[in-house]
Short mmCIF file of C-alpha atoms in Angstrom, two decimals:
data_model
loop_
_atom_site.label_atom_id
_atom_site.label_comp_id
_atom_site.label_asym_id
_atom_site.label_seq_id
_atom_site.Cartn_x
_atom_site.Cartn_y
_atom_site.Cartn_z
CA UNK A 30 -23.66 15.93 -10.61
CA UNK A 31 -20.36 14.08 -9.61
CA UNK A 32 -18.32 16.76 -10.01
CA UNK A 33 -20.55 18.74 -6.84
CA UNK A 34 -20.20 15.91 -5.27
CA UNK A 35 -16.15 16.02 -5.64
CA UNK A 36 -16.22 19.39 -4.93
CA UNK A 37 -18.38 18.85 -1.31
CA UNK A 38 -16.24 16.07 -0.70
CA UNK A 39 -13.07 17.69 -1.16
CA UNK A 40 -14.25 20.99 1.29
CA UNK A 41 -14.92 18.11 3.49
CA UNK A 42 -11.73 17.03 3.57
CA UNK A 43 -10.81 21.00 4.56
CA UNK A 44 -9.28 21.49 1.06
CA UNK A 45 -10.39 25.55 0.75
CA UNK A 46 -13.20 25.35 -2.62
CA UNK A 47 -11.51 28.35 -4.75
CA UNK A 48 -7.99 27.11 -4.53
CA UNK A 49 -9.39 23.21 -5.51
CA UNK A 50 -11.55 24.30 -8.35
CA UNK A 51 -8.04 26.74 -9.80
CA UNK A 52 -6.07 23.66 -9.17
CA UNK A 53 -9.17 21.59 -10.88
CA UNK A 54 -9.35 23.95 -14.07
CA UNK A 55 -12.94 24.71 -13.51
CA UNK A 56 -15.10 28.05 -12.76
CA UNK A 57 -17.37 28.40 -9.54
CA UNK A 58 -19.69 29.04 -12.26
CA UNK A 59 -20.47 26.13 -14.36
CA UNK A 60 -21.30 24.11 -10.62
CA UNK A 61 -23.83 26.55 -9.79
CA UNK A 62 -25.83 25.13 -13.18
CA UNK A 63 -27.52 22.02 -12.30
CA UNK A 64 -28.04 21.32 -15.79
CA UNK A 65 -24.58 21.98 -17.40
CA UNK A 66 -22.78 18.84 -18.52
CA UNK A 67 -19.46 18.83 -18.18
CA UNK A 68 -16.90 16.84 -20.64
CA UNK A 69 -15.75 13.63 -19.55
CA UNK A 70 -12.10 14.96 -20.14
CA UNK A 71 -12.92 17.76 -17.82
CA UNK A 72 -14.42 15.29 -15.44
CA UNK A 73 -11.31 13.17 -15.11
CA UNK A 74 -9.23 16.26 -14.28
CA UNK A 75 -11.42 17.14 -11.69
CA UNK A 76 -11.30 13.63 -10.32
CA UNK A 77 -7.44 13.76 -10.42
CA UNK A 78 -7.16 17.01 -8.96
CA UNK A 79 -9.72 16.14 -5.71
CA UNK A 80 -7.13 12.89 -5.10
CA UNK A 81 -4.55 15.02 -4.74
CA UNK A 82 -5.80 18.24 -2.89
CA UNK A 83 -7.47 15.74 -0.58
CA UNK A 84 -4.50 13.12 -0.01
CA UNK A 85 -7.55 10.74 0.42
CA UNK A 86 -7.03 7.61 -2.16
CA UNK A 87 -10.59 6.31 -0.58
CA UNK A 88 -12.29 9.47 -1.42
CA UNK A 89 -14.98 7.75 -4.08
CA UNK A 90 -15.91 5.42 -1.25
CA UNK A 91 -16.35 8.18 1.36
CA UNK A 92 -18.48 10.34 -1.22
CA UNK A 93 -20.97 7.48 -1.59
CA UNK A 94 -21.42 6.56 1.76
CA UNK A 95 -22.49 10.04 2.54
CA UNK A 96 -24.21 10.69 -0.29
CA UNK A 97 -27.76 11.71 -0.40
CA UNK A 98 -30.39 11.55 -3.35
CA UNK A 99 -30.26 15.36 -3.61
CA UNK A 100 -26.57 15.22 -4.81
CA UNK A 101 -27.75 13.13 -7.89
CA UNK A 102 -30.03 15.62 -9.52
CA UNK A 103 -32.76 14.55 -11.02
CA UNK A 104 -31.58 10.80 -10.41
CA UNK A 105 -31.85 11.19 -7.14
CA UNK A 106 -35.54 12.72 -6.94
CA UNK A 107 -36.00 9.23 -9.56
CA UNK A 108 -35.02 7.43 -7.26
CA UNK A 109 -36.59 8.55 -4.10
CA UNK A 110 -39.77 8.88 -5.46
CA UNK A 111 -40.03 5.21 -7.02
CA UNK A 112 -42.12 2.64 -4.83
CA UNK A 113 -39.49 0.07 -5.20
CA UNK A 114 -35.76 -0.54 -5.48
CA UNK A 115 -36.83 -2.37 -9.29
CA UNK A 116 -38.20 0.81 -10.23
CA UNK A 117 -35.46 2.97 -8.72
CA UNK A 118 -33.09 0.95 -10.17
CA UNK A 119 -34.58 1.00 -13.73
CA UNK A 120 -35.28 4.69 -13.58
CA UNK A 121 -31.78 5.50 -12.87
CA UNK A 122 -30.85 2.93 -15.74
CA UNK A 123 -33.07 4.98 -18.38
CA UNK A 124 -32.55 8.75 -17.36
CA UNK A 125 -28.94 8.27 -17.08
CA UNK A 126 -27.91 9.47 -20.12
CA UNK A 127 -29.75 12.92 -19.03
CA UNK A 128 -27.64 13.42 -16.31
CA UNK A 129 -24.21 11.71 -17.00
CA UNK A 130 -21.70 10.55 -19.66
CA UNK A 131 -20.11 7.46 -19.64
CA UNK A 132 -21.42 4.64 -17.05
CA UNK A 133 -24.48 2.93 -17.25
CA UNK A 134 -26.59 1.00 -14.78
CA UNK A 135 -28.00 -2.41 -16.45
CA UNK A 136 -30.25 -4.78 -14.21
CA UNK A 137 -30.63 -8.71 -14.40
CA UNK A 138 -32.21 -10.74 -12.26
CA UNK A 139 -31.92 -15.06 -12.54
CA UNK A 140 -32.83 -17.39 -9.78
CA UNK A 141 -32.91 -15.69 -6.52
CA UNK A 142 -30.15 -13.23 -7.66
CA UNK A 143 -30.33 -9.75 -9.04
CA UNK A 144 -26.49 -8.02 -10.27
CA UNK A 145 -26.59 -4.13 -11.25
CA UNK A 146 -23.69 -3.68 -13.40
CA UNK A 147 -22.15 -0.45 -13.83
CA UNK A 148 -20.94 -0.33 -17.38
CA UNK A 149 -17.26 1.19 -18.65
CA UNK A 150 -16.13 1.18 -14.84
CA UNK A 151 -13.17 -1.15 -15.39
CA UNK A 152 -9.26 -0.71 -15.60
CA UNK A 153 -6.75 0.54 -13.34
CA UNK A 154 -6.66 4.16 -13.86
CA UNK A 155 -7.41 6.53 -10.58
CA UNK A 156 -10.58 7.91 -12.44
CA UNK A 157 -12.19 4.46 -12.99
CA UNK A 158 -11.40 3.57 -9.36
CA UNK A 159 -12.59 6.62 -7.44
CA UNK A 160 -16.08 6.45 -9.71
CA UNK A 161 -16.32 2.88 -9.45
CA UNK A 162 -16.43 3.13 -5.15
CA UNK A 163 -18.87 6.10 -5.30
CA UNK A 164 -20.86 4.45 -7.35
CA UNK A 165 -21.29 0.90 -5.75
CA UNK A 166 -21.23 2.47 -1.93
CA UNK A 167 -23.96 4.87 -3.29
CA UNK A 168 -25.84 1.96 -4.61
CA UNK A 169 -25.65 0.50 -1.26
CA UNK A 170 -27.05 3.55 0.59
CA UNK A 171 -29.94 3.33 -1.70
CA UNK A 172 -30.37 -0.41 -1.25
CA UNK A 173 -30.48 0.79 2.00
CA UNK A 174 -33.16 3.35 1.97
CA UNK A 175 -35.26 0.38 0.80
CA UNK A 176 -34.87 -2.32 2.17
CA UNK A 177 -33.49 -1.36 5.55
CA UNK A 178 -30.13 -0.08 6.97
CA UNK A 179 -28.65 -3.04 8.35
CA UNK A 180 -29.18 -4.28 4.33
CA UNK A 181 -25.68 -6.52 3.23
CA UNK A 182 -25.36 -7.11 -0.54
CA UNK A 183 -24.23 -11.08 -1.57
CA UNK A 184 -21.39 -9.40 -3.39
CA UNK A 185 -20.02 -6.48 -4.77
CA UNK A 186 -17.27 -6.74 -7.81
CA UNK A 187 -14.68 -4.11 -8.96
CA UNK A 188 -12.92 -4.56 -12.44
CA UNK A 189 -9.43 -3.97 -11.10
CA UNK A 190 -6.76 -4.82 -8.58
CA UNK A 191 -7.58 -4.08 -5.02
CA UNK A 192 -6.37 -0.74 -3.77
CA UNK A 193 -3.99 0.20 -0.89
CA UNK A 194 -6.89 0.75 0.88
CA UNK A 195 -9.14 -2.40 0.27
CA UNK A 196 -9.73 -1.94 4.49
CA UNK A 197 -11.92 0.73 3.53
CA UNK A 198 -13.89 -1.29 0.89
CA UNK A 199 -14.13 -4.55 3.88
CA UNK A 200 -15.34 -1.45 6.40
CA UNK A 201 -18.40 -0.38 3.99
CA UNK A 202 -19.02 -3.65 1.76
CA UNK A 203 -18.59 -6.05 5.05
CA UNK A 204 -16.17 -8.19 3.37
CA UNK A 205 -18.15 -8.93 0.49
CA UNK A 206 -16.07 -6.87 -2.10
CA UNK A 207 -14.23 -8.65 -4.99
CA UNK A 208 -10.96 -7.45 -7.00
CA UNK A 209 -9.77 -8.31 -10.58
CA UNK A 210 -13.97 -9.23 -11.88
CA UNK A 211 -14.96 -8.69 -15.40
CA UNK A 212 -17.08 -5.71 -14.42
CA UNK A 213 -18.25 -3.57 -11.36
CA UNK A 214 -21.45 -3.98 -9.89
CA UNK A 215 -23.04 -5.28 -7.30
CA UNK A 216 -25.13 -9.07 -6.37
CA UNK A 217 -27.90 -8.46 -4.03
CA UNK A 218 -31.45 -10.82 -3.02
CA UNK A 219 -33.84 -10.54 -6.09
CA UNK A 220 -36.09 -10.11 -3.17
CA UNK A 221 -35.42 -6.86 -2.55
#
């Protein structure tokens, strides 16, 4: 699922698909399988390799802002088929594991506050960084899709030092993006 995503994002960027995916290590073949896992260690290559073919260190952030449900598999459908964001939210939490290794979406809600956290997304390497912003800005285009496009999260937290390009993160989170938290995720009206 991320990887196609890395992959569109990267022809985006006008990086030619056969030369990224030799550069990558990976076969046209294995994206063509919406239902082939890939390994995590393969994953993080990938994620490495799209960096550099694309010279664009706010990649992650671009690939979630564009992102549609389609690109997340089955997720995606989940997600755009639930009534709610709750139940969006909560389907994406449980049929994660289907889809993806590694991060996790957990839900809490207290007072008039609800955080998604987005487990194992903390640390300073490239990898955690460029998942982490595709992650919380595709978050925020499904807030979105639910509650209205003008939508503004309360805050949104990333478990390592701000980036070179924290502009980026001001331009999509509106200013509300935190550096150096305990975890990633996002604070948002329990209203929603």
């Amino acid at each position: 699922m991320a990887v196609r995503a890395l992959v569109a994002a990267v022809e985006a960027a006008g990086v030619e698909r056969e030369g990224f995916l030799a550069e990558a290590g990976l076969g046209a073949t294995g994206l063509d399988d919406g239902h082939a896992r890939i390994p995590l260690a393969d994953y993080n290559r990938v994620v490495l390799a799209a960096l550099s073919s694309s010279g664009d260190p706010a990649l992650g952030l671009r690939m979630g802002e564009d992102a549609s449900m389609d690109g997340f598999d089955v997720l995606g459908h989940l997600s755009e088929h639930s009534s709610c964001l709750r139940e969006a939210l909560q389907m994406s939490a449980r049929y994660a594991r289907i889809a993806v290794e590694g991060p996790r979406l957990e839900l809490s809600e207290e007072g008039d506050a609800a955080t998604v956290r987005v487990t194992l997304l903390c640390g300073e390497s490239p990898v955690v960084r460029l998942t982490a912003e595709f992650v919380t800005s595709a978050l925020l285009r499904l807030f979105r899709r639910f509650v209205g496009s003008a939508a503004q999260v309360r805050r949104v937290f990333f478990a390592y030092h701000a980036p070179a390009h924290r502009a980026e993160y001001a331009r999509i989170f509106g200013g509300r993006e935190q550096f150096s938290h305990e975890f990633t995720g996002l604070e948002f009206e329990r209203s929603w």
